[in-house]
Amino acid sequence: MSEFDQIFVTLKHWLLGQLANVVPGALLPVLSALLSIAAIIMVFATLFAIMTILERKGLGRIQNRFGPNRVGPFGFLQPAADGIKALIKEDLVPRAADKVVHLLAPVMLVVPALLVYAVLPIGRNMVAIDFDAGLLFFFAVGAASELAVFMAGWSSRNKYALLGAMRAVAQMVSYEIPLILSTVSVVMITGTLSPVKMVEAQVGQGGWLPAWFVFTPWGFAGFVLFMIAANAEANRSPFDLPEGESELVAGYFTEYSGFKFALFFLAEYLGLFAVSGLGITLFLGGWQAPFPALEFIPSWAWFFAKLLGLIVLFIWTRGTLPRLRVDQLMNFAWKFMLPLALINLLTAAVWHYMPPGSPRWLVCSGMVVGPYVLLGRGLLAGKHVAKRIYRYAE
Amino acid sequence: MLGEGIIKGMAETARNFLGSYVSAERLTTVQYPEERAPQIENARQFPFLVFDGQDPIQGLRCVGCQICEKECPPKCIYIVKSKDKRADYKGQLQLYPATFDIDLSVCMSCQICVEVCPFEAIKMDTAYELSTTDRFGGLLVNKTQLAKSNEHYRKIHPTDAAVSDTVLAAEVAKAQAKVKAEAETKAKAAAEAKAKVAASAGPQPAPALTV
Amino acid sequence: MTPAFLIIAVLTIVAAAGAMTLRNLIHCALAVAVAFVGLAAAYLQLNAQFVGFAQILVYVGAVAIVIVFAALLTRGGEPSSEAIFSKTWFAGLGVTIAVLGVLTWAITRSVVTQRETAPAPEVTVKQIGDALMTKYVLPLEVIGLLLTAALIGAVIIAMRDEVKK
Ligand code: SF4
Ligand code: SF4
């Protein structure tokens, strides 16, 4: 492997080697962990800053506006200005709020969002902890954020905040099921819960395509389901009812200001990156280059390139789709996502037991497309889908 | 089929995104401090006091009648009447405002003060960059700051100013006509009185020339 | 007793005590969640990754949410004005001490304590999965059936109003 590929691993080892001369040996594992943590926080916080400006500019262009273009060249220093603004703003806490819970909620939200990065392989040999049950860890820690959202909404003593929290929790609980079910197919095929081993299972080429799971019928369906569920988990448009500005001010973080408000945003985006990173690991071949000829580009660069691609996709959908209603949201989760995710498990099993070849492709593609079309027909059957006529406007 | 609309929508937004880099007509944003959108004539922001002639304070049309102060819905006008009187544009003796303040932070640009003023003395300005660094004193606008010339009014609201000018001209003409008529009746009365006196006093002296 | 175990134990017990004594119902529910996390940490400390993570996923992610929702939907968040301890607390204390005494006596007299303790087996998630799918497949299926029945029952209870109309 090229040295460039392992540059960060080597750097860390060198640093630890230097530190070993100064500190007692018992402290070294702690220091090693701290180094990884610092790297993760720095890299993903920077990515958060980059994404906010990309998102604002992208959405602006989608709506034929300029987007922020004042701070720095082409407005790219806007996140710095926003960060300073968040830091120097007055920190308001409502008088009736539950002070302790109100303070703890943003912290409780950011901590799990950062913890999940521990099991994401962001490059060759670049994973903070190689858990055997890494995937389980990811979902277990991620589930803790629901409680934090509830704490934020409840402690604010604000009806909008509480409504937002109720919506958010209901949505996150509902979409967690398709999210986990869509990953189970990968677990079934690879026979492991460790993200590192899952990436290794996608090494090589299958025909002219890389052997990534997204290039199989069940993998493609799983990836699409996963991304939709991830979008909902991150409370992003079109699933942004918990913080729908037009109805709930800002949802569960209505009563937060200053840096705590920024923390909510940070947690939301960190969660988005984490779940996208998991999607890359599970379906898009992790840190691997698509073709052997491209392997001179280091593995971590591939990971972040894929991550940026997914981020662009998220921004694009956010700029396109309008917000759903609560009943539509729940119907979509339970009547569309869940059955498809369950059928996808079956497809993965069929794929596993059939010998490789075109019959396998045909059968599995049919198992994916058939239910999709039928379910789509069934759900749209009784619906009157037409251009809306406004009685008073226009 | 399900999902068709989403694809169409994504294509549309992608077209917008790319198009905004290619064609400039798509971007309707006016980059404010450098560029400004042209103002329409009926724009209104904050009242000002109209003055005639050269001296802003001496030439104020306002007579301190306090109608606008009473009518202003948020009560942001504060007027103190003068003790003495001075001649207005018609040459009539009138009071004038010793103090005339408007609180910019309270004014809601409703233009009611303009509608009720019987003297064409207060009008709406179109200037909108009114921010100051002092949020108390800086937003309390006094007589000197409020005074703007009639030329300024003609420039920002030509149509309205023309109407206002005709009204005032008519007023002046009426006043002059009245003065003239009064003078004539007075002269007539004087002449008649004299004639009476002369008639009763027998022999007449030479008639006195009156203007 | 390692320091890590000590910290986890103290955290769990304090949280559990808080869940019993705090006045505000939601605070109690949050304290219960902290106690769940403490238990999960204890499992992890014993190298039982699967049980530990499942504990967090199920108890913190789902059960705690159900508890807070139930507390929120059934009564207001106002702390109750009743006393924390019931009037018959001394009777409860007596029963507790009696039970503790009997249990201690039984455990010390038990034959289990005389036996050699076997070294803790290293169980990976894979082994758990294999065991569930081979040896314990019938119990697993039965539990699955039970849960499905419960799910359908819940849906039917929720649907009843609409059917009546
Ligand atoms: S515009 Fe309206 S609010 Fe402003 S000073 Fe005149 S009457 Fe008062
Ligand atoms: S501005 Fe007009 S209404 Fe107001 S005090 Fe002066 S003359 Fe009267």
PDB file of N, CA, C and O and ligand atoms in Angstrom, chain B residues 46-47 68 71-74 76-77 102 106-114 124, ligand 1:
ATOM      1  N   PHE B  46     -41.251  57.528   6.250  1.00  0.00           N
ATOM      2  CA  PHE B  46     -41.259  58.268   7.509  1.00  0.00           C
ATOM      3  C   PHE B  46     -41.609  59.710   7.184  1.00  0.00           C
ATOM      4  O   PHE B  46     -41.197  60.223   6.153  1.00  0.00           O
ATOM      5  N   PRO B  47     -42.391  60.378   8.026  1.00  0.00           N
ATOM      6  CA  PRO B  47     -42.812  61.733   7.673  1.00  0.00           C
ATOM      7  C   PRO B  47     -41.679  62.760   7.720  1.00  0.00           C
ATOM      8  O   PRO B  47     -40.680  62.555   8.408  1.00  0.00           O
ATOM      9  N   CYS B  68     -52.162  66.313  13.973  1.00  0.00           N
ATOM     10  CA  CYS B  68     -51.444  65.071  13.689  1.00  0.00           C
ATOM     11  C   CYS B  68     -51.034  64.381  14.980  1.00  0.00           C
ATOM     12  O   CYS B  68     -51.082  63.163  15.090  1.00  0.00           O
ATOM     13  N   GLU B  71     -53.975  62.482  16.131  1.00  0.00           N
ATOM     14  CA  GLU B  71     -54.444  61.410  15.268  1.00  0.00           C
ATOM     15  C   GLU B  71     -53.449  60.267  15.121  1.00  0.00           C
ATOM     16  O   GLU B  71     -53.832  59.166  14.736  1.00  0.00           O
ATOM     17  N   CYS B  72     -52.187  60.529  15.371  1.00  0.00           N
ATOM     18  CA  CYS B  72     -51.169  59.488  15.164  1.00  0.00           C
ATOM     19  C   CYS B  72     -51.514  58.257  16.001  1.00  0.00           C
ATOM     20  O   CYS B  72     -51.590  58.347  17.219  1.00  0.00           O
ATOM     21  N   PRO B  73     -51.780  57.104  15.365  1.00  0.00           N
ATOM     22  CA  PRO B  73     -52.227  55.939  16.140  1.00  0.00           C
ATOM     23  C   PRO B  73     -51.244  55.506  17.225  1.00  0.00           C
ATOM     24  O   PRO B  73     -51.660  55.268  18.350  1.00  0.00           O
ATOM     25  N   PRO B  74     -49.951  55.383  16.934  1.00  0.00           N
ATOM     26  CA  PRO B  74     -49.068  54.960  18.019  1.00  0.00           C
ATOM     27  C   PRO B  74     -48.583  56.119  18.898  1.00  0.00           C
ATOM     28  O   PRO B  74     -47.752  55.899  19.768  1.00  0.00           O
ATOM     29  N   CYS B  76     -46.647  58.897  18.349  1.00  0.00           N
ATOM     30  CA  CYS B  76     -45.206  59.079  18.340  1.00  0.00           C
ATOM     31  C   CYS B  76     -44.810  60.510  17.996  1.00  0.00           C
ATOM     32  O   CYS B  76     -43.633  60.801  17.835  1.00  0.00           O
ATOM     33  N   ILE B  77     -45.805  61.411  17.861  1.00  0.00           N
ATOM     34  CA  ILE B  77     -45.480  62.808  17.568  1.00  0.00           C
ATOM     35  C   ILE B  77     -45.594  63.613  18.852  1.00  0.00           C
ATOM     36  O   ILE B  77     -46.504  63.389  19.651  1.00  0.00           O
ATOM     37  N   ILE B 102     -40.577  63.379  16.340  1.00  0.00           N
ATOM     38  CA  ILE B 102     -41.245  62.111  16.003  1.00  0.00           C
ATOM     39  C   ILE B 102     -40.307  60.977  16.403  1.00  0.00           C
ATOM     40  O   ILE B 102     -39.106  61.032  16.127  1.00  0.00           O
ATOM     41  N   VAL B 106     -41.132  54.219  16.858  1.00  0.00           N
ATOM     42  CA  VAL B 106     -42.541  53.930  17.131  1.00  0.00           C
ATOM     43  C   VAL B 106     -43.389  54.124  15.875  1.00  0.00           C
ATOM     44  O   VAL B 106     -44.376  53.436  15.677  1.00  0.00           O
ATOM     45  N   CYS B 107     -42.995  55.054  15.041  1.00  0.00           N
ATOM     46  CA  CYS B 107     -43.772  55.354  13.838  1.00  0.00           C
ATOM     47  C   CYS B 107     -43.980  54.102  13.004  1.00  0.00           C
ATOM     48  O   CYS B 107     -43.083  53.303  12.829  1.00  0.00           O
ATOM     49  N   MET B 108     -45.216  53.912  12.523  1.00  0.00           N
ATOM     50  CA  MET B 108     -45.491  52.714  11.743  1.00  0.00           C
ATOM     51  C   MET B 108     -45.779  53.039  10.288  1.00  0.00           C
ATOM     52  O   MET B 108     -46.383  52.253   9.583  1.00  0.00           O
ATOM     53  N   SER B 109     -45.373  54.234   9.858  1.00  0.00           N
ATOM     54  CA  SER B 109     -45.457  54.618   8.447  1.00  0.00           C
ATOM     55  C   SER B 109     -46.876  54.562   7.904  1.00  0.00           C
ATOM     56  O   SER B 109     -47.084  54.210   6.755  1.00  0.00           O
ATOM     57  N   CYS B 110     -47.872  54.921   8.739  1.00  0.00           N
ATOM     58  CA  CYS B 110     -49.257  54.769   8.298  1.00  0.00           C
ATOM     59  C   CYS B 110     -49.728  55.942   7.466  1.00  0.00           C
ATOM     60  O   CYS B 110     -50.752  55.865   6.807  1.00  0.00           O
ATOM     61  N   GLN B 111     -49.019  57.066   7.538  1.00  0.00           N
ATOM     62  CA  GLN B 111     -49.349  58.240   6.723  1.00  0.00           C
ATOM     63  C   GLN B 111     -50.606  58.958   7.217  1.00  0.00           C
ATOM     64  O   GLN B 111     -51.117  59.838   6.531  1.00  0.00           O
ATOM     65  N   ILE B 112     -51.113  58.616   8.374  1.00  0.00           N
ATOM     66  CA  ILE B 112     -52.329  59.280   8.857  1.00  0.00           C
ATOM     67  C   ILE B 112     -52.047  60.743   9.160  1.00  0.00           C
ATOM     68  O   ILE B 112     -52.861  61.627   8.870  1.00  0.00           O
ATOM     69  N   CYS B 113     -50.854  61.027   9.699  1.00  0.00           N
ATOM     70  CA  CYS B 113     -50.512  62.421   9.983  1.00  0.00           C
ATOM     71  C   CYS B 113     -50.604  63.259   8.707  1.00  0.00           C
ATOM     72  O   CYS B 113     -51.075  64.398   8.729  1.00  0.00           O
ATOM     73  N   VAL B 114     -50.188  62.672   7.587  1.00  0.00           N
ATOM     74  CA  VAL B 114     -50.222  63.407   6.332  1.00  0.00           C
ATOM     75  C   VAL B 114     -51.661  63.662   5.900  1.00  0.00           C
ATOM     76  O   VAL B 114     -52.021  64.748   5.460  1.00  0.00           O
ATOM     77  N   MET B 124     -44.790  62.315   3.526  1.00  0.00           N
ATOM     78  CA  MET B 124     -43.985  61.114   3.753  1.00  0.00           C
ATOM     79  C   MET B 124     -42.717  61.164   2.909  1.00  0.00           C
ATOM     80  O   MET B 124     -42.762  61.476   1.720  1.00  0.00           O
TER      81      MET B 124
HETATM   82  S1  SF4 D   1     -46.914  58.031   9.741  1.00  0.00           S
HETATM   83 FE1  SF4 D   1     -48.461  57.333  11.179  1.00  0.00          FE
HETATM   84  S2  SF4 D   1     -47.297  56.605  12.898  1.00  0.00           S
HETATM   85 FE2  SF4 D   1     -45.881  57.777  11.699  1.00  0.00          FE
HETATM   86  S3  SF4 D   1     -45.974  59.825  12.573  1.00  0.00           S
HETATM   87 FE3  SF4 D   1     -47.476  59.774  10.953  1.00  0.00          FE
HETATM   88  S4  SF4 D   1     -49.412  59.234  11.927  1.00  0.00           S
HETATM   89 FE4  SF4 D   1     -47.750  58.702  13.363  1.00  0.00          FE
END
